Coordinates of C-alpha atoms in Angstrom, one line a residue:
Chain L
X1 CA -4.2 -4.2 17.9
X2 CA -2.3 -1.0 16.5
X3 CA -3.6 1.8 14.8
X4 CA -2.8 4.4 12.7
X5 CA -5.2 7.4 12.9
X6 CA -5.6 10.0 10.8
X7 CA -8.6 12.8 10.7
X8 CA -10.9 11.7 7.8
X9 CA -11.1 14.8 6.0
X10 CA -9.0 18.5 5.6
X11 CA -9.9 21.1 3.6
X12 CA -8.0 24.4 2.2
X13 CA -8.3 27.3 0.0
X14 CA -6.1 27.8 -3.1
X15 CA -2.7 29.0 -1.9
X16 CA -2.7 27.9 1.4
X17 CA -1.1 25.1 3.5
X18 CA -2.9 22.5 4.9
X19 CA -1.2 19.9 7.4
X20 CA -2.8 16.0 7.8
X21 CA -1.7 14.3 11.0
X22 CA -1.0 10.6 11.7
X23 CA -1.0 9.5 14.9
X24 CA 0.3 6.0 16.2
X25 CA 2.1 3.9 19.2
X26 CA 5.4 2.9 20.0
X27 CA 5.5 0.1 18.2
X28 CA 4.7 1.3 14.8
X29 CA 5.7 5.1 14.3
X30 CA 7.8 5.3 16.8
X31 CA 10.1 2.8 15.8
X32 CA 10.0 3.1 12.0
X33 CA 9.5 5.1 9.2
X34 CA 6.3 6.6 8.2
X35 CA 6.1 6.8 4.5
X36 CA 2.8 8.7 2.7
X37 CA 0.8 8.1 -0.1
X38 CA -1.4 9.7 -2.2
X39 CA -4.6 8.0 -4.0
X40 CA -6.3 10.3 -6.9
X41 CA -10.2 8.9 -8.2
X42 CA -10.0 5.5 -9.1
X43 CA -6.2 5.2 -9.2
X44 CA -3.8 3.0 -7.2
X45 CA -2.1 5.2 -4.6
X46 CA 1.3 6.3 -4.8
X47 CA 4.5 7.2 -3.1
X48 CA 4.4 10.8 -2.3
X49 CA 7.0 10.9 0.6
X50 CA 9.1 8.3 2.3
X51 CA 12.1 8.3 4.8
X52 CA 13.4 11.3 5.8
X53 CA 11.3 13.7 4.1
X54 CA 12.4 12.3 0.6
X55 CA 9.8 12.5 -2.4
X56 CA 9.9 10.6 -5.5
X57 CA 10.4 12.6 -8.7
X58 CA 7.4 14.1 -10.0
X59 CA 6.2 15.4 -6.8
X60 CA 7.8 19.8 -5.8
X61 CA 9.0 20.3 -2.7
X62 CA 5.2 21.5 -1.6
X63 CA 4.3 18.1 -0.2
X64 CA 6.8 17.8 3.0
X65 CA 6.9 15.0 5.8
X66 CA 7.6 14.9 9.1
X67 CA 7.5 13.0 12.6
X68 CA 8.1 13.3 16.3
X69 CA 7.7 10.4 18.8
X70 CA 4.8 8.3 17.5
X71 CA 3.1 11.0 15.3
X72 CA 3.4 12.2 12.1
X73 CA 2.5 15.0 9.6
X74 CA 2.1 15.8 6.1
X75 CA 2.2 19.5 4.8
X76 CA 1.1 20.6 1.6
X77 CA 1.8 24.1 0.8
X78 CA 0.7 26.1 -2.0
X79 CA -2.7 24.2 -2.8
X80 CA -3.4 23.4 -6.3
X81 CA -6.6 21.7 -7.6
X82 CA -4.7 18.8 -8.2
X83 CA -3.7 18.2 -4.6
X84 CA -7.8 17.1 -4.2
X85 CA -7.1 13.3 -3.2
X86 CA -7.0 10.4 -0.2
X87 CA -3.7 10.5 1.7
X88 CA -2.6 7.9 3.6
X89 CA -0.4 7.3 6.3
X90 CA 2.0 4.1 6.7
X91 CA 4.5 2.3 9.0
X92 CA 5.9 -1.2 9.7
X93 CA 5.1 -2.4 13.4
X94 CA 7.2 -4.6 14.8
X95 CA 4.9 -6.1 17.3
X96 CA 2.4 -6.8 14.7
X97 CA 4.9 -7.8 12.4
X98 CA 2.7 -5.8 9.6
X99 CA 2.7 -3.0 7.4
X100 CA 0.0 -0.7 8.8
X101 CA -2.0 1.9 7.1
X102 CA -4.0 5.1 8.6
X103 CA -7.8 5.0 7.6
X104 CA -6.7 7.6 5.6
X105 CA -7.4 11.8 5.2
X106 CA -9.5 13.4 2.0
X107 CA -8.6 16.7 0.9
X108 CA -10.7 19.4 -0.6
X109 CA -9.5 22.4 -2.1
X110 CA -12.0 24.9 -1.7
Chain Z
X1 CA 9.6 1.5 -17.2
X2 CA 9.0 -0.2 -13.8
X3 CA 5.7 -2.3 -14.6
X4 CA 3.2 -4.7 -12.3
X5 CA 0.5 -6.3 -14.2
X6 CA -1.9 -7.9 -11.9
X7 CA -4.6 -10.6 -12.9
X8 CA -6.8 -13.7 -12.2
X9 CA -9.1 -11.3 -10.2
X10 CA -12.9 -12.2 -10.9
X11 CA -16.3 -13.4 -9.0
X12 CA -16.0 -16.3 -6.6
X13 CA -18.6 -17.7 -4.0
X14 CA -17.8 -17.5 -0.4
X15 CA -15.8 -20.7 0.7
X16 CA -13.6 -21.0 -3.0
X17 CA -10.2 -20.1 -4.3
X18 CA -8.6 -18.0 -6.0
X19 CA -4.9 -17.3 -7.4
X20 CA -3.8 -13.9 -8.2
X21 CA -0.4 -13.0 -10.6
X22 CA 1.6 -10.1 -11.0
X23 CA 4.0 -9.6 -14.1
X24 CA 6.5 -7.4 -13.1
X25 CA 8.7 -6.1 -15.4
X26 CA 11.4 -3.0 -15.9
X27 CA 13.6 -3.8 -12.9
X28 CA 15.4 -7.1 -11.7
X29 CA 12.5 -8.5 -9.9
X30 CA 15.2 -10.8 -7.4
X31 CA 16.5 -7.5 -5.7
X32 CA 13.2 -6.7 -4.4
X33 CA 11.0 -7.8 -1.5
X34 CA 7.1 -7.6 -2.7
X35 CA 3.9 -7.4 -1.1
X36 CA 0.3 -7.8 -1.8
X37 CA -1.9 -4.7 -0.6
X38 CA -5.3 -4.6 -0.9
X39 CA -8.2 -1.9 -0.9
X40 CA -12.3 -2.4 -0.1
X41 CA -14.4 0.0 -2.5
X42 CA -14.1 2.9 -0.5
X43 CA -12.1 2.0 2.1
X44 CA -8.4 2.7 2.8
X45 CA -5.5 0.3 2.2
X46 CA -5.1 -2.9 3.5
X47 CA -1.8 -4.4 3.8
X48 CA -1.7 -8.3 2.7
X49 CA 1.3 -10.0 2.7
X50 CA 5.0 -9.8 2.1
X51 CA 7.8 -11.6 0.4
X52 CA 11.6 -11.0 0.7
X53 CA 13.6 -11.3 -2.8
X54 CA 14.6 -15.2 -1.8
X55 CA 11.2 -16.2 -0.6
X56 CA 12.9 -16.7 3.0
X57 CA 10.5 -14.4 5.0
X58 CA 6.8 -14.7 4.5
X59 CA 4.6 -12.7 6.5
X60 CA 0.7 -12.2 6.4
X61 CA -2.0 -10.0 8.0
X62 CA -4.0 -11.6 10.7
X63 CA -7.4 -11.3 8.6
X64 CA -5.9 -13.4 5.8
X65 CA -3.0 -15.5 7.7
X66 CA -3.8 -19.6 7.3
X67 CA -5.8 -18.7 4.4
X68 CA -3.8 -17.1 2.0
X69 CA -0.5 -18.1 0.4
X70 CA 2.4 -15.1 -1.1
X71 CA 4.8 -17.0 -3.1
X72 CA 7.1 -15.9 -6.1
X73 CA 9.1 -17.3 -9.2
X74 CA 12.1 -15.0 -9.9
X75 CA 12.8 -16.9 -13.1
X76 CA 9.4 -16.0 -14.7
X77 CA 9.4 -12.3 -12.6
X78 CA 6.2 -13.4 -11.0
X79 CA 4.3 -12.7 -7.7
X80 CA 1.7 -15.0 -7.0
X81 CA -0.9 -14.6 -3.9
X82 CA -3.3 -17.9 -3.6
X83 CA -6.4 -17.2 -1.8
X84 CA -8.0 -20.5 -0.1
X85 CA -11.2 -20.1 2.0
X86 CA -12.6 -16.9 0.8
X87 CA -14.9 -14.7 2.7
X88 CA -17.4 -11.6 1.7
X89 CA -14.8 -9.3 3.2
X90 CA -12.0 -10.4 1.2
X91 CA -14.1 -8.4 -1.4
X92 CA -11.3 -5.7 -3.0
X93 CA -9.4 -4.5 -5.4
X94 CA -5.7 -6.5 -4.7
X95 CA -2.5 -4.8 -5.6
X96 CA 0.7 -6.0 -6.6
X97 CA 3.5 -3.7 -4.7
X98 CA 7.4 -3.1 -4.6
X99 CA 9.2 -2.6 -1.6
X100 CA 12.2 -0.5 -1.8
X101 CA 14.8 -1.1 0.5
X102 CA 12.2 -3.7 2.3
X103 CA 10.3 -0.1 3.8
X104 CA 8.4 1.6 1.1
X105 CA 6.1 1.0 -1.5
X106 CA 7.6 2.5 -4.8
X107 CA 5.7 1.0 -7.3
X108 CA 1.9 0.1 -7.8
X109 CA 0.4 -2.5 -10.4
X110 CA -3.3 -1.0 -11.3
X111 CA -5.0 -4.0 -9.1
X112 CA -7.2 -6.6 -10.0
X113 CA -10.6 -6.5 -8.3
X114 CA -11.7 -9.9 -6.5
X115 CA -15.7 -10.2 -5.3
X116 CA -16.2 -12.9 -3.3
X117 CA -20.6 -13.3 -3.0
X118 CA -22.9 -15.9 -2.8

């Protein structure tokens, strides 16, 4: 059974940069692409960055994504009240043959 | 405008169907693989099912696999997910999901919640 873990909740101050980790296995991070999404109150989530550190328009340069081996990270510089959300971690596993989801990460900004 | 309009979400008893829809509209609904994802009230998502633009690769989560049914009618720009069997934990808010280049999910309908309870 894989899983995608993620640390349930991060907090930051106004200004400052916060980084959300995603750790998985072989089969899933390592071998594919970890995209990340972002879910505000009572909304669907959304793309915030996918491939290579590409972000769908809409979303500055302050969200950033990145991975090495089977883990993964999302940076978010510059904190902004808006930022306040669920973000959530994905990759295909091939062994599973599934899209698989981290439990997911809140964020405050303090 | 990219659009996904899910519906046919409601209250059903433990052991009944349901079918959900999704209207998608705003792209050319052949080029794209879809999925179904869906999410518990507070919980994170839950990945569902998949289906490639021809219908020629189906592929379920174990929780719902045998139960549940993806299909598609590119004529009408429809995703359909049929849910036989249903369970308490099926309980959640289903959405209707394009997959760009078959790896991410682009674009979100709003959901539509299902409660499954006796």
């Amino acid at each position: 059974q894989s899983v995608v873990t993620q640390p349930p909740s991060a907090s930051g101050t106004l200004g400052q940069t916060v980084t959300i980790s995603c750790s998985g296995s072989k089969s899933d991070i390592g071998s594919n692409t970890v995209n990340w999404y972002q879910q505000l109150p009572g909304t669907a989530p959304r793309l915030l960055t996918y491939s290579k550190n590409q972000r769908p328009s809409g979303f500055p340069d302050r969200f950033s994504g990145s991975k090495s081996g089977t883990s993964a990270s999302l940076a978010i510089s510059g904190l902004q009240p808006d930022d306040e959300a669920d973000y959530y971690c994905a990759a295909w596993d091939d062994s599973l043959n599934a899209v698989i989801f981290g439990g997911g990460t809140k964020l405050t900004v303090l | 405008e990219v659009q996904l309009m899910e519906s046919g979400g409601g209250f059903v008893q433990p052991g009944r169907s349901l079918r959900l829809s999704c209207a998608a509209s705003g792209f050319t609904f052949d080029d794209f693989a879809m999925h179904w994802v869906r999410q518990s009230p507070g919980k994170g998502p839950e990945w569902v099912a998949r289906i490639t633009w021809n219908s020629g690769t189906l592929s379920y989560a174990d929780s719902v696999r045998g139960r549940f049914t993806i299909s598609r009618d590119n004529a009408r720009n429809s995703l359909y997910l049929q849910m036989n069997s249903l369970r308490p934990e099926d309980t959640a808010f289903y959405y209707c999901v394009r997959a760009y280049s078959g790896s991410y999910f682009d674009f979100w309908g709003r959901g539509t919640l299902v409660t499954v309870s006796s």
